[in-house]
JSON list of C-alpha atoms in Angstrom, two decimals:
[
{"chain": "A", "resi": 1, "resn": "UNK", "atom": "CA", "xyz": [0.34, 0.07, -0.15]},
{"chain": "A", "resi": 2, "resn": "UNK", "atom": "CA", "xyz": [2.99, 2.26, 1.13]},
{"chain": "A", "resi": 3, "resn": "UNK", "atom": "CA", "xyz": [3.85, 1.63, -2.33]},
{"chain": "A", "resi": 4, "resn": "UNK", "atom": "CA", "xyz": [0.58, 2.42, -4.48]},
{"chain": "A", "resi": 5, "resn": "UNK", "atom": "CA", "xyz": [0.27, 6.23, -2.66]},
{"chain": "A", "resi": 6, "resn": "UNK", "atom": "CA", "xyz": [3.46, 7.33, -4.41]},
{"chain": "A", "resi": 7, "resn": "UNK", "atom": "CA", "xyz": [3.13, 6.20, -7.60]},
{"chain": "A", "resi": 8, "resn": "UNK", "atom": "CA", "xyz": [-0.87, 7.36, -7.90]},
{"chain": "A", "resi": 9, "resn": "UNK", "atom": "CA", "xyz": [0.13, 11.06, -6.71]},
{"chain": "A", "resi": 10, "resn": "UNK", "atom": "CA", "xyz": [2.76, 11.09, -9.21]},
{"chain": "A", "resi": 11, "resn": "UNK", "atom": "CA", "xyz": [0.59, 9.81, -11.95]},
{"chain": "A", "resi": 12, "resn": "UNK", "atom": "CA", "xyz": [-2.19, 12.16, -11.13]},
{"chain": "A", "resi": 13, "resn": "UNK", "atom": "CA", "xyz": [0.82, 15.04, -10.71]},
{"chain": "A", "resi": 14, "resn": "UNK", "atom": "CA", "xyz": [1.80, 14.23, -14.58]},
{"chain": "A", "resi": 15, "resn": "UNK", "atom": "CA", "xyz": [-1.64, 14.14, -15.47]},
{"chain": "A", "resi": 16, "resn": "UNK", "atom": "CA", "xyz": [-2.15, 17.44, -14.41]},
{"chain": "A", "resi": 17, "resn": "UNK", "atom": "CA", "xyz": [0.66, 18.54, -15.63]},
{"chain": "A", "resi": 18, "resn": "UNK", "atom": "CA", "xyz": [0.00, 17.51, -19.01]},
{"chain": "A", "resi": 19, "resn": "UNK", "atom": "CA", "xyz": [-3.59, 19.04, -18.61]},
{"chain": "A", "resi": 20, "resn": "UNK", "atom": "CA", "xyz": [-2.10, 22.28, -17.68]},
{"chain": "A", "resi": 21, "resn": "UNK", "atom": "CA", "xyz": [-0.10, 22.83, -20.87]},
{"chain": "A", "resi": 22, "resn": "UNK", "atom": "CA", "xyz": [-3.48, 22.33, -23.27]},
{"chain": "A", "resi": 23, "resn": "UNK", "atom": "CA", "xyz": [-4.63, 25.33, -21.47]},
{"chain": "A", "resi": 24, "resn": "UNK", "atom": "CA", "xyz": [-1.52, 27.46, -21.32]},
{"chain": "A", "resi": 25, "resn": "UNK", "atom": "CA", "xyz": [-1.87, 30.70, -22.96]},
{"chain": "A", "resi": 26, "resn": "UNK", "atom": "CA", "xyz": [0.24, 32.41, -24.21]},
{"chain": "A", "resi": 27, "resn": "UNK", "atom": "CA", "xyz": [1.56, 35.20, -27.25]},
{"chain": "A", "resi": 28, "resn": "UNK", "atom": "CA", "xyz": [1.70, 32.42, -29.46]},
{"chain": "A", "resi": 29, "resn": "UNK", "atom": "CA", "xyz": [-1.92, 30.72, -29.52]},
{"chain": "A", "resi": 30, "resn": "UNK", "atom": "CA", "xyz": [-3.30, 28.64, -26.20]},
{"chain": "A", "resi": 31, "resn": "UNK", "atom": "CA", "xyz": [-1.29, 24.97, -25.25]},
{"chain": "A", "resi": 32, "resn": "UNK", "atom": "CA", "xyz": [-1.40, 23.63, -29.22]},
{"chain": "A", "resi": 33, "resn": "UNK", "atom": "CA", "xyz": [-3.97, 25.94, -30.80]},
{"chain": "A", "resi": 34, "resn": "UNK", "atom": "CA", "xyz": [-1.12, 28.69, -32.20]},
{"chain": "A", "resi": 35, "resn": "UNK", "atom": "CA", "xyz": [-1.03, 31.68, -34.42]},
{"chain": "A", "resi": 36, "resn": "UNK", "atom": "CA", "xyz": [-0.37, 31.46, -37.64]},
{"chain": "A", "resi": 37, "resn": "UNK", "atom": "CA", "xyz": [-1.64, 28.02, -37.72]},
{"chain": "A", "resi": 38, "resn": "UNK", "atom": "CA", "xyz": [-2.94, 26.46, -41.01]},
{"chain": "A", "resi": 39, "resn": "UNK", "atom": "CA", "xyz": [-6.49, 25.43, -41.53]},
{"chain": "A", "resi": 40, "resn": "UNK", "atom": "CA", "xyz": [-5.51, 22.30, -42.24]},
{"chain": "A", "resi": 41, "resn": "UNK", "atom": "CA", "xyz": [-3.17, 22.11, -38.87]},
{"chain": "A", "resi": 42, "resn": "UNK", "atom": "CA", "xyz": [-6.22, 23.79, -37.57]},
{"chain": "A", "resi": 43, "resn": "UNK", "atom": "CA", "xyz": [-8.84, 20.92, -38.08]},
{"chain": "A", "resi": 44, "resn": "UNK", "atom": "CA", "xyz": [-6.15, 18.54, -36.44]},
{"chain": "A", "resi": 45, "resn": "UNK", "atom": "CA", "xyz": [-5.52, 20.28, -33.21]},
{"chain": "A", "resi": 46, "resn": "UNK", "atom": "CA", "xyz": [-10.22, 21.03, -33.49]},
{"chain": "A", "resi": 47, "resn": "UNK", "atom": "CA", "xyz": [-10.13, 17.04, -34.31]},
{"chain": "A", "resi": 48, "resn": "UNK", "atom": "CA", "xyz": [-13.20, 18.77, -36.49]},
{"chain": "A", "resi": 49, "resn": "UNK", "atom": "CA", "xyz": [-13.41, 19.54, -40.06]},
{"chain": "A", "resi": 50, "resn": "UNK", "atom": "CA", "xyz": [-14.56, 23.12, -40.52]},
{"chain": "A", "resi": 51, "resn": "UNK", "atom": "CA", "xyz": [-16.82, 24.56, -43.11]},
{"chain": "A", "resi": 52, "resn": "UNK", "atom": "CA", "xyz": [-16.11, 28.28, -44.29]},
{"chain": "A", "resi": 53, "resn": "UNK", "atom": "CA", "xyz": [-18.72, 30.55, -44.76]},
{"chain": "A", "resi": 54, "resn": "UNK", "atom": "CA", "xyz": [-17.22, 33.16, -46.24]},
{"chain": "A", "resi": 55, "resn": "UNK", "atom": "CA", "xyz": [-14.28, 32.78, -47.03]},
{"chain": "A", "resi": 56, "resn": "UNK", "atom": "CA", "xyz": [-14.16, 31.01, -50.58]},
{"chain": "A", "resi": 57, "resn": "UNK", "atom": "CA", "xyz": [-17.08, 31.53, -50.88]},
{"chain": "A", "resi": 58, "resn": "UNK", "atom": "CA", "xyz": [-17.27, 35.93, -51.26]},
{"chain": "A", "resi": 59, "resn": "UNK", "atom": "CA", "xyz": [-13.85, 36.51, -53.12]},
{"chain": "A", "resi": 60, "resn": "UNK", "atom": "CA", "xyz": [-13.57, 39.72, -51.68]},
{"chain": "A", "resi": 61, "resn": "UNK", "atom": "CA", "xyz": [-13.93, 38.74, -47.83]},
{"chain": "A", "resi": 62, "resn": "UNK", "atom": "CA", "xyz": [-10.89, 37.53, -46.76]},
{"chain": "A", "resi": 63, "resn": "UNK", "atom": "CA", "xyz": [-11.32, 36.63, -43.14]},
{"chain": "A", "resi": 64, "resn": "UNK", "atom": "CA", "xyz": [-13.71, 34.75, -41.06]},
{"chain": "A", "resi": 65, "resn": "UNK", "atom": "CA", "xyz": [-14.65, 34.36, -37.30]},
{"chain": "A", "resi": 66, "resn": "UNK", "atom": "CA", "xyz": [-15.52, 30.42, -36.12]},
{"chain": "A", "resi": 67, "resn": "UNK", "atom": "CA", "xyz": [-16.76, 29.23, -33.33]},
{"chain": "A", "resi": 68, "resn": "UNK", "atom": "CA", "xyz": [-15.13, 25.42, -31.65]},
{"chain": "A", "resi": 69, "resn": "UNK", "atom": "CA", "xyz": [-14.68, 23.51, -28.86]},
{"chain": "A", "resi": 70, "resn": "UNK", "atom": "CA", "xyz": [-10.33, 23.19, -27.92]},
{"chain": "A", "resi": 71, "resn": "UNK", "atom": "CA", "xyz": [-9.44, 20.30, -25.34]},
{"chain": "A", "resi": 72, "resn": "UNK", "atom": "CA", "xyz": [-13.61, 20.94, -23.60]},
{"chain": "A", "resi": 73, "resn": "UNK", "atom": "CA", "xyz": [-13.33, 25.00, -23.75]},
{"chain": "A", "resi": 74, "resn": "UNK", "atom": "CA", "xyz": [-15.11, 27.09, -26.10]},
{"chain": "A", "resi": 75, "resn": "UNK", "atom": "CA", "xyz": [-12.33, 29.31, -28.16]},
{"chain": "A", "resi": 76, "resn": "UNK", "atom": "CA", "xyz": [-13.51, 31.87, -31.24]},
{"chain": "A", "resi": 77, "resn": "UNK", "atom": "CA", "xyz": [-11.11, 32.09, -34.36]},
{"chain": "A", "resi": 78, "resn": "UNK", "atom": "CA", "xyz": [-9.79, 34.50, -36.48]},
{"chain": "A", "resi": 79, "resn": "UNK", "atom": "CA", "xyz": [-8.83, 33.04, -40.19]},
{"chain": "A", "resi": 80, "resn": "UNK", "atom": "CA", "xyz": [-7.11, 35.35, -42.70]},
{"chain": "A", "resi": 81, "resn": "UNK", "atom": "CA", "xyz": [-6.55, 33.77, -46.41]},
{"chain": "A", "resi": 82, "resn": "UNK", "atom": "CA", "xyz": [-3.57, 34.30, -47.46]},
{"chain": "A", "resi": 83, "resn": "UNK", "atom": "CA", "xyz": [-2.08, 34.21, -50.64]},
{"chain": "A", "resi": 84, "resn": "UNK", "atom": "CA", "xyz": [-1.85, 30.11, -50.83]},
{"chain": "A", "resi": 85, "resn": "UNK", "atom": "CA", "xyz": [-3.85, 28.89, -47.68]},
{"chain": "A", "resi": 86, "resn": "UNK", "atom": "CA", "xyz": [-5.66, 30.09, -44.54]},
{"chain": "A", "resi": 87, "resn": "UNK", "atom": "CA", "xyz": [-4.12, 30.00, -40.89]},
{"chain": "A", "resi": 88, "resn": "UNK", "atom": "CA", "xyz": [-5.32, 31.31, -37.45]},
{"chain": "A", "resi": 89, "resn": "UNK", "atom": "CA", "xyz": [-5.36, 34.95, -37.43]},
{"chain": "A", "resi": 90, "resn": "UNK", "atom": "CA", "xyz": [-6.61, 35.73, -33.81]},
{"chain": "A", "resi": 91, "resn": "UNK", "atom": "CA", "xyz": [-7.57, 33.25, -31.22]},
{"chain": "A", "resi": 92, "resn": "UNK", "atom": "CA", "xyz": [-10.08, 34.46, -28.01]},
{"chain": "A", "resi": 93, "resn": "UNK", "atom": "CA", "xyz": [-11.67, 33.00, -24.77]},
{"chain": "A", "resi": 94, "resn": "UNK", "atom": "CA", "xyz": [-13.12, 33.33, -21.12]},
{"chain": "A", "resi": 95, "resn": "UNK", "atom": "CA", "xyz": [-12.52, 29.87, -19.92]},
{"chain": "A", "resi": 96, "resn": "UNK", "atom": "CA", "xyz": [-10.96, 30.21, -16.31]},
{"chain": "A", "resi": 97, "resn": "UNK", "atom": "CA", "xyz": [-9.00, 26.69, -17.64]},
{"chain": "A", "resi": 98, "resn": "UNK", "atom": "CA", "xyz": [-6.71, 28.74, -19.60]},
{"chain": "A", "resi": 99, "resn": "UNK", "atom": "CA", "xyz": [-3.94, 30.60, -17.92]},
{"chain": "A", "resi": 100, "resn": "UNK", "atom": "CA", "xyz": [-0.67, 31.96, -18.27]},
{"chain": "A", "resi": 101, "resn": "UNK", "atom": "CA", "xyz": [2.40, 30.90, -17.00]},
{"chain": "A", "resi": 102, "resn": "UNK", "atom": "CA", "xyz": [2.81, 32.73, -14.01]},
{"chain": "A", "resi": 103, "resn": "UNK", "atom": "CA", "xyz": [-1.54, 32.36, -13.49]},
{"chain": "A", "resi": 104, "resn": "UNK", "atom": "CA", "xyz": [-2.46, 35.08, -15.23]},
{"chain": "A", "resi": 105, "resn": "UNK", "atom": "CA", "xyz": [-6.42, 34.37, -16.14]},
{"chain": "A", "resi": 106, "resn": "UNK", "atom": "CA", "xyz": [-9.78, 34.27, -15.65]},
{"chain": "A", "resi": 107, "resn": "UNK", "atom": "CA", "xyz": [-10.05, 36.70, -12.18]},
{"chain": "A", "resi": 108, "resn": "UNK", "atom": "CA", "xyz": [-6.66, 38.31, -12.72]},
{"chain": "A", "resi": 109, "resn": "UNK", "atom": "CA", "xyz": [-6.12, 41.93, -11.88]},
{"chain": "A", "resi": 110, "resn": "UNK", "atom": "CA", "xyz": [-4.77, 44.54, -13.28]},
{"chain": "A", "resi": 111, "resn": "UNK", "atom": "CA", "xyz": [-2.08, 44.94, -11.24]},
{"chain": "A", "resi": 112, "resn": "UNK", "atom": "CA", "xyz": [-1.41, 41.18, -10.71]},
{"chain": "A", "resi": 113, "resn": "UNK", "atom": "CA", "xyz": [-1.28, 41.62, -15.18]},
{"chain": "A", "resi": 114, "resn": "UNK", "atom": "CA", "xyz": [1.28, 44.44, -14.49]},
{"chain": "A", "resi": 115, "resn": "UNK", "atom": "CA", "xyz": [3.71, 42.96, -12.12]},
{"chain": "A", "resi": 116, "resn": "UNK", "atom": "CA", "xyz": [3.85, 39.75, -14.75]},
{"chain": "A", "resi": 117, "resn": "UNK", "atom": "CA", "xyz": [4.59, 41.22, -17.77]},
{"chain": "A", "resi": 118, "resn": "UNK", "atom": "CA", "xyz": [7.21, 43.47, -16.51]},
{"chain": "A", "resi": 119, "resn": "UNK", "atom": "CA", "xyz": [9.45, 44.60, -19.05]},
{"chain": "A", "resi": 120, "resn": "UNK", "atom": "CA", "xyz": [6.79, 43.95, -21.64]},
{"chain": "A", "resi": 121, "resn": "UNK", "atom": "CA", "xyz": [4.62, 46.81, -23.76]},
{"chain": "A", "resi": 122, "resn": "UNK", "atom": "CA", "xyz": [1.95, 47.15, -21.83]},
{"chain": "A", "resi": 123, "resn": "UNK", "atom": "CA", "xyz": [-1.33, 49.20, -22.36]},
{"chain": "A", "resi": 124, "resn": "UNK", "atom": "CA", "xyz": [-3.90, 49.64, -20.44]},
{"chain": "A", "resi": 125, "resn": "UNK", "atom": "CA", "xyz": [-7.00, 51.66, -21.39]},
{"chain": "A", "resi": 126, "resn": "UNK", "atom": "CA", "xyz": [-11.54, 51.99, -20.41]},
{"chain": "A", "resi": 127, "resn": "UNK", "atom": "CA", "xyz": [-13.62, 51.20, -23.11]},
{"chain": "A", "resi": 128, "resn": "UNK", "atom": "CA", "xyz": [-15.45, 53.45, -24.86]},
{"chain": "A", "resi": 129, "resn": "UNK", "atom": "CA", "xyz": [-19.30, 52.79, -26.26]},
{"chain": "A", "resi": 130, "resn": "UNK", "atom": "CA", "xyz": [-20.15, 52.94, -29.09]},
{"chain": "A", "resi": 131, "resn": "UNK", "atom": "CA", "xyz": [-23.08, 55.26, -30.35]},
{"chain": "A", "resi": 132, "resn": "UNK", "atom": "CA", "xyz": [-22.84, 59.02, -31.04]},
{"chain": "A", "resi": 133, "resn": "UNK", "atom": "CA", "xyz": [-21.41, 60.08, -27.48]},
{"chain": "A", "resi": 134, "resn": "UNK", "atom": "CA", "xyz": [-18.39, 57.79, -27.13]},
{"chain": "A", "resi": 135, "resn": "UNK", "atom": "CA", "xyz": [-18.79, 57.58, -23.34]},
{"chain": "A", "resi": 136, "resn": "UNK", "atom": "CA", "xyz": [-15.90, 55.82, -21.14]},
{"chain": "A", "resi": 137, "resn": "UNK", "atom": "CA", "xyz": [-16.72, 52.51, -19.26]},
{"chain": "A", "resi": 138, "resn": "UNK", "atom": "CA", "xyz": [-16.87, 52.89, -15.51]},
{"chain": "A", "resi": 139, "resn": "UNK", "atom": "CA", "xyz": [-16.54, 49.09, -15.38]},
{"chain": "A", "resi": 140, "resn": "UNK", "atom": "CA", "xyz": [-14.97, 47.81, -18.15]},
{"chain": "A", "resi": 141, "resn": "UNK", "atom": "CA", "xyz": [-11.64, 48.16, -18.91]},
{"chain": "A", "resi": 142, "resn": "UNK", "atom": "CA", "xyz": [-8.66, 46.64, -21.19]},
{"chain": "A", "resi": 143, "resn": "UNK", "atom": "CA", "xyz": [-4.93, 45.53, -20.49]},
{"chain": "A", "resi": 144, "resn": "UNK", "atom": "CA", "xyz": [-2.79, 44.61, -24.00]},
{"chain": "A", "resi": 145, "resn": "UNK", "atom": "CA", "xyz": [0.54, 42.60, -23.66]},
{"chain": "A", "resi": 146, "resn": "UNK", "atom": "CA", "xyz": [3.11, 42.74, -26.14]},
{"chain": "A", "resi": 147, "resn": "UNK", "atom": "CA", "xyz": [6.96, 41.27, -26.23]},
{"chain": "A", "resi": 148, "resn": "UNK", "atom": "CA", "xyz": [7.92, 44.64, -28.38]},
{"chain": "A", "resi": 149, "resn": "UNK", "atom": "CA", "xyz": [5.93, 47.62, -30.34]},
{"chain": "A", "resi": 150, "resn": "UNK", "atom": "CA", "xyz": [4.80, 45.56, -32.63]},
{"chain": "A", "resi": 151, "resn": "UNK", "atom": "CA", "xyz": [3.68, 41.46, -33.10]},
{"chain": "A", "resi": 152, "resn": "UNK", "atom": "CA", "xyz": [2.01, 39.34, -31.06]},
{"chain": "A", "resi": 153, "resn": "UNK", "atom": "CA", "xyz": [-0.25, 40.40, -28.42]},
{"chain": "A", "resi": 154, "resn": "UNK", "atom": "CA", "xyz": [-2.49, 39.62, -25.65]},
{"chain": "A", "resi": 155, "resn": "UNK", "atom": "CA", "xyz": [-5.49, 41.31, -24.82]},
{"chain": "A", "resi": 156, "resn": "UNK", "atom": "CA", "xyz": [-7.17, 41.00, -21.56]},
{"chain": "A", "resi": 157, "resn": "UNK", "atom": "CA", "xyz": [-10.72, 42.11, -21.29]},
{"chain": "A", "resi": 158, "resn": "UNK", "atom": "CA", "xyz": [-11.33, 43.33, -17.62]},
{"chain": "A", "resi": 159, "resn": "UNK", "atom": "CA", "xyz": [-15.07, 43.89, -15.73]},
{"chain": "A", "resi": 160, "resn": "UNK", "atom": "CA", "xyz": [-15.07, 45.25, -12.65]},
{"chain": "A", "resi": 161, "resn": "UNK", "atom": "CA", "xyz": [-11.29, 45.01, -12.02]},
{"chain": "A", "resi": 162, "resn": "UNK", "atom": "CA", "xyz": [-11.60, 41.33, -12.80]},
{"chain": "A", "resi": 163, "resn": "UNK", "atom": "CA", "xyz": [-10.80, 39.86, -16.35]},
{"chain": "A", "resi": 164, "resn": "UNK", "atom": "CA", "xyz": [-13.10, 38.37, -17.63]},
{"chain": "A", "resi": 165, "resn": "UNK", "atom": "CA", "xyz": [-11.92, 37.22, -21.48]},
{"chain": "A", "resi": 166, "resn": "UNK", "atom": "CA", "xyz": [-8.84, 37.78, -23.42]},
{"chain": "A", "resi": 167, "resn": "UNK", "atom": "CA", "xyz": [-8.00, 37.32, -27.11]},
{"chain": "A", "resi": 168, "resn": "UNK", "atom": "CA", "xyz": [-4.92, 37.13, -28.50]},
{"chain": "A", "resi": 169, "resn": "UNK", "atom": "CA", "xyz": [-3.52, 38.25, -31.90]},
{"chain": "A", "resi": 170, "resn": "UNK", "atom": "CA", "xyz": [-0.99, 40.29, -34.05]},
{"chain": "A", "resi": 171, "resn": "UNK", "atom": "CA", "xyz": [-1.12, 43.75, -33.52]},
{"chain": "A", "resi": 172, "resn": "UNK", "atom": "CA", "xyz": [1.04, 45.90, -36.80]},
{"chain": "A", "resi": 173, "resn": "UNK", "atom": "CA", "xyz": [1.95, 49.79, -37.42]},
{"chain": "A", "resi": 174, "resn": "UNK", "atom": "CA", "xyz": [0.88, 50.09, -40.93]},
{"chain": "A", "resi": 175, "resn": "UNK", "atom": "CA", "xyz": [2.34, 53.65, -40.62]},
{"chain": "A", "resi": 176, "resn": "UNK", "atom": "CA", "xyz": [5.48, 52.50, -42.07]}
]
């Protein structure tokens, strides 16, 4: 019995670590779901055939958003038609299972994000309501985290100073 308990503990710990990697939130994506991933590879990761309703149907539209399940969590994936293939351009989710290496995820605060990403480019902003009179929200804000001035970013959406969702996508300055 004494030999079985340590073995079971190691088995459970290994299983937990493997599951956490599936939901690891980074500037590249969530687990094995990565930005820039071709559609064919995305279908393998999601284990489903993706039916496009806009791209390849309308020759003018080059983007499409799909809703999918990734390892049991709901995700929205933005696809972009490149010259010869379709790739993942953005990923968003609001699952509490998704966390960064430092533990930032749903429920984290602005100060926790800033502390975890010291040395990164951080942009904290209020959200403004659309309409004729733009009104600054008293309860919603976003925090954008990037390694450099351009490149992949995680945009955390906060409600009442707590993270409620996040998006991962590239940010580039087209004014050059």
